[in-house]
Amino acid sequence: KQEVTQIPAALSVPEGENLVLNCSFTDSAIYNLQWFRQDPGKGLTSLLLIQSSQREQTSGRLNASLDKSSGRSTLYIAASQPGDSATYLCAVSSNTGKLIFGQGTTLQVKP
Amino acid sequence: DVKVTQSSRYLVKRTGEKVFLECVQDMDHENMFWYRQDPGLGLRLIYFSYDVKMKEKGDIPEGYSVSREKKERFSLILESASTNQTSMYLCASSLTARAYNYGYTFGSGTRLTVV
């Protein structure tokens, strides 16, 4: 059974820092991995999608990497801003069609 | 961009009521999903559907049913609402079940409180 773990559960950094969020999964037979952002009381916003054959994807200050063989992904946020404060969720998709989520990392960027 | 619309942001219902949560997507996606999200438990899959009139149980289907009469609409039904169904409900859609290069799009969520 696929399990997804995110470390750390919470992170607080000063504005301007570069930071890395970690995601690991137990079954490497994934179709893709997706990073989402969730603001309090809101739905999920997709940030980046990495196909199983890809190593990384970039969007603005965000860069996500994928190492399928070791079951790991990282989300790198450059020059963090207070507006980046949110919960970040990673999720993997497999041939079951289901999306399996980690518990999330809650990020606070202090001005 | 794909849009997934959930009909209500907030709902308050009484114990024992039959509750309908509606979700509509506008991009002809085959797959639709209902999740619930609770503190400390994360997102858990309730039901999903690969096609019109088709449904599959997720991890926590007890106390829920679903309906998909049209491709764009996926309804979650609480047959007899109970207080332990107080939660955030999230609907999602994706193009196909086995798409390497296509992700999931979520709605903005419905916060349901059962009193």
Coordinates of C-alpha atoms in Angstrom, one line a residue:
Chain A
K1 CA 0.0 0.0 0.0
Q2 CA 1.4 3.4 -1.0
E3 CA 2.3 5.7 1.8
V4 CA 3.4 9.3 1.5
T5 CA 5.3 11.1 4.2
Q6 CA 6.2 14.8 4.4
I7 CA 8.9 16.2 6.6
P8 CA 8.9 18.5 8.4
A9 CA 5.3 18.9 9.5
A10 CA 5.8 22.6 10.2
L11 CA 8.5 25.1 9.2
S12 CA 9.0 28.8 10.2
V13 CA 11.6 30.9 8.3
P14 CA 12.4 34.5 7.9
E15 CA 11.6 36.3 4.7
G16 CA 14.1 35.9 1.9
E17 CA 15.4 32.4 2.9
N18 CA 15.6 29.6 0.4
L19 CA 13.9 26.4 1.7
V20 CA 13.3 22.8 0.9
L21 CA 10.2 20.7 1.6
N22 CA 10.6 16.9 1.5
C23 CA 8.2 14.2 0.4
S24 CA 8.8 10.5 0.3
F25 CA 6.7 7.6 -0.9
T26 CA 7.0 3.9 -0.4
D27 CA 6.0 2.5 -3.8
S28 CA 8.0 3.7 -6.8
A29 CA 5.4 2.6 -9.3
I30 CA 3.9 6.1 -9.7
Y31 CA 2.5 7.8 -12.7
N32 CA 3.2 11.3 -11.5
L33 CA 3.7 13.4 -8.4
Q34 CA 2.0 16.7 -7.8
W35 CA 2.7 19.5 -5.3
F36 CA -0.3 21.5 -4.0
R37 CA -0.7 24.6 -1.9
Q38 CA -3.5 25.0 0.5
D39 CA -4.4 28.3 2.3
P40 CA -6.4 28.0 5.5
G41 CA -10.0 27.0 4.9
K42 CA -9.5 26.9 1.2
G43 CA -9.2 24.2 -1.5
L44 CA -6.0 22.9 -3.1
T45 CA -4.1 24.8 -5.8
S46 CA -1.8 22.8 -8.0
L47 CA 1.7 24.1 -8.1
L48 CA 3.8 21.6 -10.1
L49 CA 3.3 18.2 -11.7
I50 CA 6.2 15.9 -12.4
Q51 CA 5.7 12.9 -14.6
S52 CA 7.3 9.7 -13.6
S53 CA 9.8 10.0 -16.4
Q54 CA 10.9 13.5 -15.4
R55 CA 13.5 14.6 -12.9
E56 CA 12.3 18.1 -12.2
Q57 CA 9.8 20.9 -13.0
T58 CA 10.1 24.6 -12.4
S59 CA 7.6 27.4 -12.1
G60 CA 8.9 30.8 -11.1
R61 CA 10.5 30.6 -7.7
L62 CA 9.4 27.0 -7.3
N63 CA 11.4 23.9 -8.3
A64 CA 10.3 20.4 -7.7
S65 CA 12.5 17.4 -8.2
L66 CA 11.7 13.7 -8.4
D67 CA 13.9 10.7 -7.7
K68 CA 11.5 7.8 -8.3
S69 CA 14.0 5.0 -7.6
S70 CA 14.6 6.3 -4.0
G71 CA 11.0 7.4 -3.5
R72 CA 11.7 11.0 -2.9
S73 CA 10.7 14.5 -4.1
T74 CA 11.6 17.9 -2.9
L75 CA 10.0 21.3 -3.4
Y76 CA 12.5 24.1 -3.4
I77 CA 11.2 27.6 -2.7
A78 CA 13.6 30.4 -3.5
A79 CA 13.6 33.8 -1.8
S80 CA 10.6 33.0 0.4
Q81 CA 8.0 35.7 0.9
P82 CA 5.2 36.1 3.6
G83 CA 2.7 35.3 0.8
D84 CA 4.2 31.8 0.6
S85 CA 2.8 31.0 4.0
A86 CA 0.5 28.0 3.5
T87 CA 0.3 24.3 3.8
Y88 CA 2.1 22.4 1.0
L89 CA 0.9 18.9 0.1
C90 CA 2.5 16.4 -2.1
A91 CA 0.5 13.6 -3.7
V92 CA 1.3 10.6 -5.9
S93 CA -0.8 9.1 -8.6
S94 CA -0.6 5.4 -9.6
N95 CA -2.4 3.0 -11.9
T96 CA -5.3 2.8 -9.5
G97 CA -6.3 6.3 -10.6
K98 CA -6.2 7.4 -7.0
L99 CA -4.2 10.3 -5.6
I100 CA -2.4 9.5 -2.3
F101 CA -1.5 12.5 -0.2
G102 CA 1.1 13.2 2.4
Q103 CA 0.1 15.0 5.6
G104 CA 1.5 18.3 4.5
T105 CA 4.1 20.8 5.6
T106 CA 2.8 24.0 7.1
L107 CA 5.1 26.9 6.2
Q108 CA 5.2 30.3 7.9
V109 CA 7.4 33.0 6.4
K110 CA 8.0 35.8 8.8
P111 CA 8.4 39.4 7.5
Chain B
D1 CA -7.9 26.4 -17.1
V2 CA -10.1 23.6 -15.7
K3 CA -12.6 24.8 -13.2
V4 CA -14.0 22.6 -10.5
T5 CA -16.9 24.3 -8.8
Q6 CA -18.4 23.2 -5.5
S7 CA -21.9 24.6 -5.0
S8 CA -21.5 25.6 -1.3
R9 CA -18.6 27.0 0.7
Y10 CA -20.3 26.5 4.0
L11 CA -23.2 24.3 5.1
V12 CA -24.8 23.7 8.4
K13 CA -27.1 20.7 8.7
R14 CA -28.9 18.8 11.4
T15 CA -28.2 15.3 12.5
G16 CA -30.2 12.9 10.5
E17 CA -30.7 15.1 7.5
K18 CA -30.0 13.9 4.0
V19 CA -27.3 16.2 2.6
F20 CA -26.2 16.7 -1.0
L21 CA -22.8 18.2 -2.0
E22 CA -22.6 19.1 -5.6
C23 CA -19.5 19.3 -7.8
V24 CA -19.2 20.4 -11.4
Q25 CA -16.2 20.5 -13.7
D26 CA -16.1 22.2 -17.1
M27 CA -13.4 20.4 -19.0
D28 CA -14.9 17.1 -20.0
H29 CA -12.8 15.1 -17.5
E30 CA -13.4 11.4 -17.1
N31 CA -12.5 11.1 -13.5
M32 CA -14.0 12.8 -10.5
F33 CA -13.3 12.3 -6.8
W34 CA -14.6 13.2 -3.4
Y35 CA -12.2 13.6 -0.4
R36 CA -12.7 14.7 3.1
Q37 CA -10.0 16.5 5.1
D38 CA -9.7 16.5 8.8
P39 CA -6.9 17.8 11.1
G40 CA -4.4 15.2 11.9
L41 CA -5.9 12.7 9.3
G42 CA -5.1 14.5 6.1
L43 CA -7.1 13.9 2.9
R44 CA -9.0 10.7 2.7
L45 CA -10.7 9.4 -0.4
I46 CA -14.5 8.8 0.0
Y47 CA -15.6 7.8 -3.6
F48 CA -14.5 8.2 -7.1
S49 CA -15.9 7.8 -10.6
Y50 CA -14.2 6.9 -13.9
D51 CA -17.3 7.5 -16.0
V52 CA -20.9 8.4 -16.1
K53 CA -22.9 6.1 -13.8
M54 CA -19.8 4.4 -12.6
K55 CA -18.5 4.7 -9.1
E56 CA -15.8 3.1 -6.9
K57 CA -15.4 3.1 -3.2
G58 CA -12.5 4.9 -1.7
D59 CA -11.0 4.4 1.7
I60 CA -13.9 5.7 3.8
P61 CA -17.2 5.2 2.0
E62 CA -19.3 4.3 5.0
G63 CA -22.2 6.7 5.5
Y64 CA -21.8 8.2 2.0
S65 CA -23.1 7.5 -1.5
V66 CA -22.5 9.2 -4.8
S67 CA -24.2 9.9 -8.1
R68 CA -22.8 10.7 -11.5
E69 CA -25.7 11.0 -14.0
K70 CA -23.8 13.5 -16.2
K71 CA -20.1 13.6 -17.0
E72 CA -19.6 17.1 -15.6
R73 CA -21.4 16.5 -12.3
F74 CA -20.5 14.4 -9.3
S75 CA -22.7 14.5 -6.2
L76 CA -21.8 13.3 -2.7
I77 CA -24.7 12.2 -0.6
L78 CA -24.8 11.9 3.2
E79 CA -27.7 9.6 3.7
S80 CA -28.3 10.5 7.3
A81 CA -25.8 13.2 8.5
S82 CA -24.0 12.6 11.7
T83 CA -21.8 14.8 13.8
N84 CA -18.7 12.8 12.9
Q85 CA -19.2 13.8 9.3
T86 CA -18.4 17.4 10.2
S87 CA -15.5 18.1 7.9
M88 CA -14.0 19.9 4.9
Y89 CA -15.1 18.1 1.7
L90 CA -13.1 18.5 -1.4
C91 CA -14.0 17.5 -5.0
A92 CA -11.4 16.9 -7.7
S93 CA -11.3 15.9 -11.3
S94 CA -8.7 14.6 -13.7
L95 CA -8.6 13.9 -17.4
T96 CA -8.1 10.1 -17.3
A97 CA -7.2 7.5 -14.7
R98 CA -3.8 6.7 -16.2
A99 CA -2.5 10.0 -17.4
Y100 CA 1.2 10.5 -16.9
N101 CA 1.1 14.1 -17.8
Y102 CA -2.1 15.3 -16.4
G103 CA -2.8 16.2 -12.8
Y104 CA -5.8 16.7 -10.6
T105 CA -7.7 19.9 -10.2
F106 CA -9.5 20.6 -7.0
G107 CA -12.5 22.7 -6.1
S108 CA -12.5 25.3 -3.3
G109 CA -14.1 23.0 -0.8
T110 CA -17.3 22.8 1.3
R111 CA -17.0 23.2 5.0
L112 CA -19.9 21.1 6.4
T113 CA -21.0 21.3 10.0
V114 CA -23.5 18.8 11.4
V115 CA -25.2 19.9 14.6

